[in-house]
PDB file of C-alpha atoms and ligand atoms in Angstrom:
ATOM      1  CA  MET U 194      40.621 -47.273  71.813  1.00 88.00           C
ATOM      2  CA  LYS U 195      40.795 -50.235  69.395  1.00 92.00           C
ATOM      3  CA  ASP U 196      43.997 -51.517  70.947  1.00 92.00           C
ATOM      4  CA  SER U 197      42.704 -51.124  74.514  1.00 97.00           C
ATOM      5  CA  PRO U 198      42.048 -54.315  76.466  1.00 98.00           C
ATOM      6  CA  ILE U 199      38.738 -56.078  76.964  1.00 98.00           C
ATOM      7  CA  GLY U 200      37.892 -55.971  80.672  1.00 98.00           C
ATOM      8  CA  ILE U 201      36.454 -59.077  82.299  1.00 98.00           C
ATOM      9  CA  PHE U 202      35.361 -59.597  85.885  1.00 98.00           C
ATOM     10  CA  ASP U 203      33.905 -62.348  88.006  1.00 98.00           C
ATOM     11  CA  SER U 204      33.420 -63.002  91.703  1.00 98.00           C
ATOM     12  CA  GLY U 205      36.458 -65.239  91.381  1.00 98.00           C
ATOM     13  CA  VAL U 206      38.232 -67.726  89.162  1.00 98.00           C
ATOM     14  CA  GLY U 207      35.152 -69.119  87.336  1.00 98.00           C
ATOM     15  CA  GLY U 208      35.022 -66.376  84.710  1.00 98.00           C
ATOM     16  CA  THR U 209      38.267 -67.748  83.283  1.00 98.00           C
ATOM     17  CA  SER U 210      36.008 -70.343  81.602  1.00 97.00           C
ATOM     18  CA  ILE U 211      34.528 -67.394  79.668  1.00 98.00           C
ATOM     19  CA  TRP U 212      37.934 -65.762  79.172  1.00 98.00           C
ATOM     20  CA  LYS U 213      39.142 -68.971  77.459  1.00 98.00           C
ATOM     21  CA  GLU U 214      36.321 -68.770  74.909  1.00 97.00           C
ATOM     22  CA  ILE U 215      36.980 -65.072  74.299  1.00 98.00           C
ATOM     23  CA  GLN U 216      40.696 -65.650  73.860  1.00 97.00           C
ATOM     24  CA  LYS U 217      40.011 -68.471  71.393  1.00 95.00           C
ATOM     25  CA  LEU U 218      37.698 -66.372  69.246  1.00 96.00           C
ATOM     26  CA  LEU U 219      39.431 -62.998  69.591  1.00 96.00           C
ATOM     27  CA  SER U 220      43.047 -64.046  69.816  1.00 94.00           C
ATOM     28  CA  ASN U 221      44.564 -60.645  68.998  1.00 93.00           C
ATOM     29  CA  GLU U 222      42.661 -58.767  71.704  1.00 97.00           C
ATOM     30  CA  ASP U 223      44.439 -57.866  74.946  1.00 97.00           C
ATOM     31  CA  THR U 224      42.457 -58.668  78.073  1.00 98.00           C
ATOM     32  CA  LEU U 225      42.417 -57.652  81.703  1.00 98.00           C
ATOM     33  CA  TYR U 226      40.719 -60.056  84.100  1.00 98.00           C
ATOM     34  CA  LEU U 227      39.677 -59.262  87.625  1.00 98.00           C
ATOM     35  CA  ALA U 228      38.915 -62.082  90.086  1.00 98.00           C
ATOM     36  CA  ASP U 229      37.158 -60.660  93.125  1.00 98.00           C
ATOM     37  CA  SER U 230      37.706 -63.921  95.025  1.00 97.00           C
ATOM     38  CA  LYS U 231      37.886 -62.097  98.351  1.00 97.00           C
ATOM     39  CA  ASN U 232      34.164 -61.419  98.036  1.00 97.00           C
ATOM     40  CA  ALA U 233      33.070 -64.777  96.598  1.00 97.00           C
ATOM     41  CA  PRO U 234      30.461 -66.121  96.608  1.00 97.00           C
ATOM     42  CA  TYR U 235      28.342 -63.286  95.225  1.00 97.00           C
ATOM     43  CA  GLY U 236      25.394 -65.671  95.015  1.00 96.00           C
ATOM     44  CA  GLU U 237      24.721 -65.449  98.752  1.00 95.00           C
ATOM     45  CA  LYS U 238      24.781 -61.630  98.865  1.00 97.00           C
ATOM     46  CA  SER U 239      21.946 -59.098  98.580  1.00 97.00           C
ATOM     47  CA  ARG U 240      21.199 -57.486  95.217  1.00 97.00           C
ATOM     48  CA  GLU U 241      22.452 -54.125  96.562  1.00 97.00           C
ATOM     49  CA  GLU U 242      25.772 -55.649  97.566  1.00 98.00           C
ATOM     50  CA  ILE U 243      26.176 -57.393  94.190  1.00 98.00           C
ATOM     51  CA  VAL U 244      25.510 -54.067  92.424  1.00 98.00           C
ATOM     52  CA  ARG U 245      28.037 -52.285  94.652  1.00 98.00           C
ATOM     53  CA  LEU U 246      30.765 -54.866  94.011  1.00 98.00           C
ATOM     54  CA  SER U 247      30.023 -54.934  90.279  1.00 98.00           C
ATOM     55  CA  GLN U 248      30.388 -51.150  90.128  1.00 98.00           C
ATOM     56  CA  LYS U 249      33.670 -51.318  92.015  1.00 98.00           C
ATOM     57  CA  ASN U 250      34.996 -53.974  89.602  1.00 98.00           C
ATOM     58  CA  THR U 251      33.815 -51.960  86.594  1.00 98.00           C
ATOM     59  CA  GLU U 252      35.565 -48.837  87.844  1.00 98.00           C
ATOM     60  CA  PHE U 253      38.782 -50.779  88.398  1.00 97.00           C
ATOM     61  CA  LEU U 254      38.698 -51.991  84.780  1.00 98.00           C
ATOM     62  CA  LEU U 255      37.721 -48.600  83.360  1.00 98.00           C
ATOM     63  CA  GLN U 256      40.547 -46.859  85.224  1.00 98.00           C
ATOM     64  CA  ARG U 257      42.887 -49.216  83.388  1.00 97.00           C
ATOM     65  CA  GLY U 258      41.441 -48.184  80.032  1.00 97.00           C
ATOM     66  CA  CYS U 259      39.229 -51.148  79.087  1.00 98.00           C
ATOM     67  CA  LYS U 260      37.129 -50.553  75.975  1.00 98.00           C
ATOM     68  CA  LEU U 261      34.365 -53.040  76.789  1.00 98.00           C
ATOM     69  CA  ILE U 262      33.423 -54.983  79.916  1.00 98.00           C
ATOM     70  CA  VAL U 263      32.421 -58.625  80.042  1.00 98.00           C
ATOM     71  CA  VAL U 264      30.535 -59.441  83.209  1.00 98.00           C
ATOM     72  CA  ALA U 265      31.697 -63.069  83.326  1.00 98.00           C
ATOM     73  CA  CYS U 266      29.401 -63.892  86.217  1.00 98.00           C
ATOM     74  CA  ASN U 267      25.746 -64.920  85.950  1.00 97.00           C
ATOM     75  CA  THR U 268      25.017 -63.605  89.442  1.00 97.00           C
ATOM     76  CA  ALA U 269      26.460 -60.151  88.696  1.00 98.00           C
ATOM     77  CA  THR U 270      24.798 -60.045  85.270  1.00 97.00           C
ATOM     78  CA  THR U 271      21.330 -60.986  86.434  1.00 96.00           C
ATOM     79  CA  ASN U 272      21.458 -58.617  89.401  1.00 97.00           C
ATOM     80  CA  ALA U 273      23.552 -55.668  88.248  1.00 98.00           C
ATOM     81  CA  ILE U 274      23.928 -55.322  84.486  1.00 97.00           C
ATOM     82  CA  THR U 275      20.996 -52.935  84.121  1.00 97.00           C
ATOM     83  CA  ASP U 276      22.553 -50.604  86.721  1.00 98.00           C
ATOM     84  CA  LEU U 277      25.978 -50.897  85.075  1.00 98.00           C
ATOM     85  CA  ARG U 278      24.598 -50.003  81.651  1.00 98.00           C
ATOM     86  CA  GLU U 279      22.819 -46.988  83.143  1.00 98.00           C
ATOM     87  CA  ASN U 280      25.909 -45.722  84.944  1.00 98.00           C
ATOM     88  CA  TYR U 281      28.892 -46.295  82.649  1.00 98.00           C
ATOM     89  CA  ASN U 282      29.429 -45.338  79.091  1.00 95.00           C
ATOM     90  CA  VAL U 283      31.037 -48.497  77.676  1.00 97.00           C
ATOM     91  CA  PRO U 284      29.447 -51.571  76.122  1.00 98.00           C
ATOM     92  CA  PHE U 285      28.725 -54.389  78.595  1.00 98.00           C
ATOM     93  CA  ILE U 286      28.370 -58.066  77.733  1.00 98.00           C
ATOM     94  CA  GLY U 287      26.653 -60.259  80.294  1.00 98.00           C
ATOM     95  CA  ILE U 288      26.187 -63.953  80.837  1.00 97.00           C
ATOM     96  CA  GLU U 289      22.902 -65.649  81.648  1.00 95.00           C
ATOM     97  CA  PRO U 290      21.896 -69.300  81.975  1.00 95.00           C
ATOM     98  CA  ALA U 291      21.320 -70.661  78.441  1.00 95.00           C
ATOM     99  CA  ILE U 292      17.734 -71.764  78.992  1.00 95.00           C
ATOM    100  CA  LYS U 293      16.648 -71.006  75.426  1.00 94.00           C
ATOM    101  CA  PRO U 294      18.661 -73.667  73.550  1.00 95.00           C
ATOM    102  CA  ALA U 295      17.917 -76.223  76.257  1.00 96.00           C
ATOM    103  CA  ALA U 296      14.171 -75.539  76.118  1.00 96.00           C
ATOM    104  CA  LEU U 297      14.139 -75.559  72.301  1.00 95.00           C
ATOM    105  CA  ASN U 298      15.882 -78.920  72.062  1.00 96.00           C
ATOM    106  CA  SER U 299      14.518 -80.780  75.060  1.00 97.00           C
ATOM    107  CA  LYS U 300      12.588 -83.919  74.122  1.00 97.00           C
ATOM    108  CA  SER U 301      11.525 -84.731  77.669  1.00 98.00           C
ATOM    109  CA  LYS U 302      10.296 -81.127  78.037  1.00 97.00           C
ATOM    110  CA  THR U 303      12.135 -81.023  81.357  1.00 97.00           C
ATOM    111  CA  VAL U 304      15.394 -79.162  81.799  1.00 97.00           C
ATOM    112  CA  GLY U 305      17.588 -78.546  84.824  1.00 98.00           C
ATOM    113  CA  VAL U 306      19.283 -75.274  85.735  1.00 97.00           C
ATOM    114  CA  LEU U 307      22.118 -75.290  88.248  1.00 98.00           C
ATOM    115  CA  ALA U 308      22.920 -71.742  89.366  1.00 98.00           C
ATOM    116  CA  THR U 309      23.552 -69.625  92.432  1.00 97.00           C
ATOM    117  CA  LYS U 310      20.841 -68.500  94.793  1.00 97.00           C
ATOM    118  CA  GLY U 311      21.376 -64.897  93.625  1.00 97.00           C
ATOM    119  CA  THR U 312      20.876 -65.796  89.962  1.00 97.00           C
ATOM    120  CA  LEU U 313      17.799 -67.931  90.546  1.00 97.00           C
ATOM    121  CA  ALA U 314      16.234 -65.195  92.707  1.00 95.00           C
ATOM    122  CA  SER U 315      16.783 -62.424  90.146  1.00 96.00           C
ATOM    123  CA  SER U 316      13.998 -60.931  88.078  1.00 93.00           C
ATOM    124  CA  LEU U 317      16.139 -61.072  84.910  1.00 93.00           C
ATOM    125  CA  PHE U 318      16.492 -64.851  85.264  1.00 93.00           C
ATOM    126  CA  HIS U 319      12.748 -65.202  85.769  1.00 92.00           C
ATOM    127  CA  SER U 320      11.797 -63.154  82.744  1.00 92.00           C
ATOM    128  CA  THR U 321      14.277 -65.091  80.557  1.00 89.00           C
ATOM    129  CA  SER U 322      12.929 -68.365  81.892  1.00 90.00           C
ATOM    130  CA  GLU U 323       9.309 -67.332  81.274  1.00 89.00           C
ATOM    131  CA  ASN U 324      10.041 -66.042  77.777  1.00 90.00           C
ATOM    132  CA  HIS U 325      12.014 -69.022  76.557  1.00 91.00           C
ATOM    133  CA  ALA U 326      10.731 -72.021  78.436  1.00 89.00           C
ATOM    134  CA  TYR U 327       7.019 -71.912  77.707  1.00 89.00           C
ATOM    135  CA  GLY U 328       5.562 -75.408  78.110  1.00 92.00           C
ATOM    136  CA  ILE U 329       8.828 -76.698  79.585  1.00 95.00           C
ATOM    137  CA  GLN U 330       9.352 -77.772  83.162  1.00 96.00           C
ATOM    138  CA  VAL U 331      12.425 -75.955  84.466  1.00 96.00           C
ATOM    139  CA  MET U 332      13.976 -77.600  87.506  1.00 96.00           C
ATOM    140  CA  GLU U 333      15.887 -74.864  89.315  1.00 97.00           C
ATOM    141  CA  GLN U 334      18.630 -75.990  91.680  1.00 97.00           C
ATOM    142  CA  GLU U 335      20.829 -73.770  93.818  1.00 98.00           C
ATOM    143  CA  GLY U 336      24.427 -74.902  93.725  1.00 98.00           C
ATOM    144  CA  THR U 337      25.143 -73.837  97.311  1.00 97.00           C
ATOM    145  CA  GLY U 338      28.766 -74.499  98.256  1.00 98.00           C
ATOM    146  CA  LEU U 339      30.046 -75.302  94.758  1.00 98.00           C
ATOM    147  CA  VAL U 340      31.619 -71.900  94.065  1.00 97.00           C
ATOM    148  CA  GLU U 341      33.561 -72.088  97.353  1.00 97.00           C
ATOM    149  CA  LEU U 342      34.897 -75.555  96.451  1.00 98.00           C
ATOM    150  CA  ILE U 343      35.940 -74.445  92.959  1.00 98.00           C
ATOM    151  CA  GLU U 344      37.638 -71.369  94.461  1.00 97.00           C
ATOM    152  CA  LYS U 345      39.692 -73.823  96.522  1.00 97.00           C
ATOM    153  CA  GLY U 346      40.562 -75.847  93.434  1.00 97.00           C
ATOM    154  CA  GLU U 347      38.440 -78.820  94.517  1.00 98.00           C
ATOM    155  CA  LEU U 348      37.188 -79.764  91.072  1.00 97.00           C
ATOM    156  CA  GLU U 349      36.975 -83.493  91.673  1.00 96.00           C
ATOM    157  CA  SER U 350      37.083 -83.958  95.438  1.00 97.00           C
ATOM    158  CA  GLU U 351      34.731 -86.295  97.302  1.00 98.00           C
ATOM    159  CA  LYS U 352      33.004 -83.288  98.813  1.00 98.00           C
ATOM    160  CA  THR U 353      32.352 -81.777  95.385  1.00 98.00           C
ATOM    161  CA  ARG U 354      31.147 -85.120  94.057  1.00 98.00           C
ATOM    162  CA  GLY U 355      28.790 -85.550  97.026  1.00 98.00           C
ATOM    163  CA  LEU U 356      27.269 -82.090  96.652  1.00 98.00           C
ATOM    164  CA  LEU U 357      26.797 -82.482  92.907  1.00 98.00           C
ATOM    165  CA  LYS U 358      25.130 -85.848  93.358  1.00 98.00           C
ATOM    166  CA  LYS U 359      22.767 -84.351  95.890  1.00 98.00           C
ATOM    167  CA  TYR U 360      21.833 -81.557  93.458  1.00 98.00           C
ATOM    168  CA  LEU U 361      21.535 -83.742  90.358  1.00 98.00           C
ATOM    169  CA  ASP U 362      19.495 -86.624  91.768  1.00 97.00           C
ATOM    170  CA  PRO U 363      16.134 -84.778  92.056  1.00 97.00           C
ATOM    171  CA  MET U 364      16.551 -83.400  88.518  1.00 97.00           C
ATOM    172  CA  LEU U 365      17.336 -86.850  87.151  1.00 97.00           C
ATOM    173  CA  THR U 366      14.305 -88.298  88.921  1.00 97.00           C
ATOM    174  CA  LYS U 367      12.168 -85.728  87.063  1.00 97.00           C
ATOM    175  CA  GLY U 368      13.705 -86.812  83.748  1.00 97.00           C
ATOM    176  CA  ILE U 369      15.772 -83.814  82.623  1.00 98.00           C
ATOM    177  CA  ASP U 370      17.543 -84.259  79.290  1.00 98.00           C
ATOM    178  CA  TYR U 371      19.441 -80.935  79.445  1.00 98.00           C
ATOM    179  CA  LEU U 372      21.449 -79.470  82.291  1.00 98.00           C
ATOM    180  CA  VAL U 373      22.085 -75.745  81.978  1.00 98.00           C
ATOM    181  CA  LEU U 374      25.167 -74.505  83.841  1.00 98.00           C
ATOM    182  CA  GLY U 375      24.062 -71.124  85.153  1.00 97.00           C
ATOM    183  CA  CYS U 376      27.318 -70.107  86.803  1.00 98.00           C
ATOM    184  CA  SER U 377      30.643 -69.415  85.104  1.00 98.00           C
ATOM    185  CA  HIS U 378      32.474 -71.488  87.746  1.00 98.00           C
ATOM    186  CA  TYR U 379      30.583 -74.665  86.843  1.00 98.00           C
ATOM    187  CA  PRO U 380      32.210 -75.494  83.461  1.00 98.00           C
ATOM    188  CA  TYR U 381      35.180 -76.589  85.580  1.00 98.00           C
ATOM    189  CA  LEU U 382      32.931 -79.349  86.949  1.00 98.00           C
ATOM    190  CA  ILE U 383      32.134 -80.793  83.505  1.00 98.00           C
ATOM    191  CA  PRO U 384      34.484 -83.819  83.813  1.00 97.00           C
ATOM    192  CA  LEU U 385      32.810 -84.749  87.100  1.00 98.00           C
ATOM    193  CA  LEU U 386      29.334 -83.972  85.754  1.00 98.00           C
ATOM    194  CA  LYS U 387      29.938 -86.283  82.811  1.00 97.00           C
ATOM    195  CA  GLU U 388      30.725 -89.073  85.245  1.00 97.00           C
ATOM    196  CA  LEU U 389      27.594 -88.449  87.265  1.00 97.00           C
ATOM    197  CA  LEU U 390      25.065 -87.836  84.484  1.00 98.00           C
ATOM    198  CA  PRO U 391      23.578 -90.472  82.206  1.00 97.00           C
ATOM    199  CA  GLN U 392      24.848 -90.133  78.644  1.00 95.00           C
ATOM    200  CA  GLN U 393      21.567 -88.804  77.255  1.00 96.00           C
ATOM    201  CA  VAL U 394      21.689 -85.692  79.456  1.00 98.00           C
ATOM    202  CA  ARG U 395      23.356 -82.851  77.568  1.00 98.00           C
ATOM    203  CA  ILE U 396      25.288 -80.124  79.377  1.00 98.00           C
ATOM    204  CA  ILE U 397      24.994 -76.547  78.159  1.00 97.00           C
ATOM    205  CA  ASP U 398      27.000 -73.526  79.194  1.00 95.00           C
ATOM    206  CA  SER U 399      27.082 -70.015  77.801  1.00 94.00           C
ATOM    207  CA  GLY U 400      30.812 -69.414  77.269  1.00 96.00           C
ATOM    208  CA  GLU U 401      30.910 -69.657  73.488  1.00 96.00           C
ATOM    209  CA  ALA U 402      27.798 -67.531  73.077  1.00 97.00           C
ATOM    210  CA  VAL U 403      29.348 -64.819  75.257  1.00 98.00           C
ATOM    211  CA  ALA U 404      32.513 -64.822  73.125  1.00 98.00           C
ATOM    212  CA  ARG U 405      30.457 -64.521  69.911  1.00 98.00           C
ATOM    213  CA  GLN U 406      28.424 -61.682  71.410  1.00 98.00           C
ATOM    214  CA  THR U 407      31.620 -59.913  72.512  1.00 98.00           C
ATOM    215  CA  LYS U 408      32.941 -60.084  68.951  1.00 98.00           C
ATOM    216  CA  SER U 409      29.753 -58.794  67.421  1.00 98.00           C
ATOM    217  CA  ILE U 410      29.496 -55.855  69.860  1.00 98.00           C
ATOM    218  CA  LEU U 411      33.147 -54.925  69.246  1.00 98.00           C
ATOM    219  CA  LEU U 412      32.408 -54.968  65.526  1.00 97.00           C
ATOM    220  CA  GLU U 413      29.251 -52.905  65.925  1.00 97.00           C
ATOM    221  CA  HIS U 414      31.162 -50.252  67.914  1.00 97.00           C
ATOM    222  CA  ASN U 415      34.122 -50.359  65.560  1.00 96.00           C
ATOM    223  CA  LEU U 416      36.351 -51.477  68.429  1.00 96.00           C
ATOM    224  CA  LEU U 417      37.949 -54.658  67.072  1.00 96.00           C
ATOM    225  CA  ASN U 418      41.719 -54.542  67.339  1.00 95.00           C
ATOM    226  CA  PRO U 419      43.051 -54.704  63.756  1.00 90.00           C
ATOM    227  CA  GLU U 420      46.636 -55.451  64.832  1.00 84.00           C
ATOM    228  CA  ILE U 421      47.757 -59.028  64.450  1.00 82.00           C
ATOM    229  CA  GLY U 422      50.306 -59.366  67.205  1.00 78.00           C
ATOM    230  CA  ARG U 423      50.746 -61.480  70.280  1.00 83.00           C
ATOM    231  CA  ALA U 424      48.046 -60.321  72.661  1.00 95.00           C
ATOM    232  CA  LYS U 425      48.749 -59.716  76.358  1.00 96.00           C
ATOM    233  CA  HIS U 426      46.555 -61.000  79.146  1.00 98.00           C
ATOM    234  CA  GLN U 427      46.752 -59.616  82.656  1.00 98.00           C
ATOM    235  CA  PHE U 428      44.961 -61.385  85.519  1.00 98.00           C
ATOM    236  CA  TYR U 429      44.457 -59.898  88.980  1.00 98.00           C
ATOM    237  CA  SER U 430      43.214 -61.683  92.058  1.00 97.00           C
ATOM    238  CA  ASN U 431      42.622 -60.184  95.499  1.00 97.00           C
ATOM    239  CA  THR U 432      43.362 -63.508  97.242  1.00 97.00           C
ATOM    240  CA  ASP U 433      46.132 -66.070  96.812  1.00 95.00           C
ATOM    241  CA  GLU U 434      46.447 -66.400  93.025  1.00 95.00           C
ATOM    242  CA  THR U 435      47.531 -70.082  92.983  1.00 96.00           C
ATOM    243  CA  ILE U 436      44.161 -71.507  91.877  1.00 96.00           C
ATOM    244  CA  LEU U 437      43.838 -68.876  89.171  1.00 96.00           C
ATOM    245  CA  LYS U 438      47.266 -69.896  87.878  1.00 96.00           C
ATOM    246  CA  ASP U 439      46.321 -73.585  88.049  1.00 96.00           C
ATOM    247  CA  LEU U 440      43.203 -73.043  85.943  1.00 97.00           C
ATOM    248  CA  LEU U 441      45.245 -71.227  83.311  1.00 97.00           C
ATOM    249  CA  TYR U 442      48.246 -73.536  83.302  1.00 92.00           C
ATOM    250  CA  ASN U 443      47.789 -75.058  79.844  1.00 90.00           C
ATOM    251  CA  VAL U 444      46.745 -71.897  78.036  1.00 93.00           C
ATOM    252  CA  ASN U 445      48.740 -71.026  74.964  1.00 90.00           C
ATOM    253  CA  ALA U 446      48.908 -67.252  75.397  1.00 92.00           C
ATOM    254  CA  GLU U 447      51.035 -64.571  76.986  1.00 93.00           C
ATOM    255  CA  ILE U 448      49.543 -64.323  80.459  1.00 96.00           C
ATOM    256  CA  GLU U 449      50.563 -62.689  83.700  1.00 97.00           C
ATOM    257  CA  VAL U 450      48.796 -63.497  86.959  1.00 97.00           C
ATOM    258  CA  SER U 451      49.280 -61.259  89.983  1.00 96.00           C
ATOM    259  CA  TYR U 452      47.920 -60.658  93.431  1.00 96.00           C
ATOM    260  CA  LEU U 453      46.482 -57.198  93.941  1.00 94.00           C
ATOM    261  CA  ASP U 454      44.896 -55.824  97.084  1.00 93.00           C
ATOM    262  CA  PHE U 455      41.624 -54.222  95.928  1.00 91.00           C
TER     263      PHE U 455
HETATM  264  N1  LIG E  87      30.831 -67.148  88.620  1.00 75.53           N
HETATM  265  C1  LIG E  87      29.704 -66.629  89.369  1.00 75.53           C
HETATM  266  C2  LIG E  87      28.434 -66.820  88.569  1.00 75.53           C
HETATM  267  O1  LIG E  87      28.506 -67.056  87.373  1.00 75.53           O
HETATM  268  C3  LIG E  87      29.698 -67.193  90.735  1.00 75.53           C
HETATM  269  C4  LIG E  87      28.813 -66.447  91.650  1.00 75.53           C
HETATM  270  C5  LIG E  87      29.185 -66.481  93.077  1.00 75.53           C
HETATM  271  O2  LIG E  87      30.241 -65.983  93.417  1.00 75.53           O
HETATM  272  O3  LIG E  87      28.342 -66.952  93.859  1.00 75.53           O
HETATM  273  O4  LIG E  87      27.345 -66.706  89.060  1.00 75.53           O
END
């Protein structure tokens, strides 16, 4: 079991932002990544549909012997992780918008959260927000259309810039000093976000925290791979895998990216 891969899934290519953090911290762990791009965006689907797809992805990864599953998607985590934990007997790591550090450090007491409709509508997001952002104004903004653009590789196009500007302006008017990226696709927009945001607005995403949590859960379950060898990383996409390859082009690891009809 210790030398089995870590399974990771997302509605598409965005979860590779999480995979990169995991690979950095746990460089001798094999991984298996599933990009369900055919069904992206999850954020516009019903909770039932998100649960169904998350179960399908989990079963795919379990059939291939994964020892732990990282749900590298805020929308799937906030809507489906409770069901997954009830139904499958492996540890699950989820990702949620990092409201806590933003709320703790905000001086203007106003923070922005950019996430999908499905994440912002979920009860898990609301309880996290209520628990950690007491006395803080949380400006919630749906990032409608952004996941589709990132899936097409449009990280800096005029269309992406225009949409981001439209979403950021109301938050900036309210005086946010933190912007929480509540979708694993959005870290790929950081270069553009840095251009559009004033310098004093800090950007927070959850990738590093997810990697640290993955390590600590592997340790707790005695599942860390003790072998120091060159780890293997297999990526599957159920659409054209070009964008997935592009996002991984400068990674220093043994990776294989393939199309798979699932
Ligand atoms: N990466 C997913 C997330 O973190 C995108 C969701 C979607 O497909 O709408 O929420």
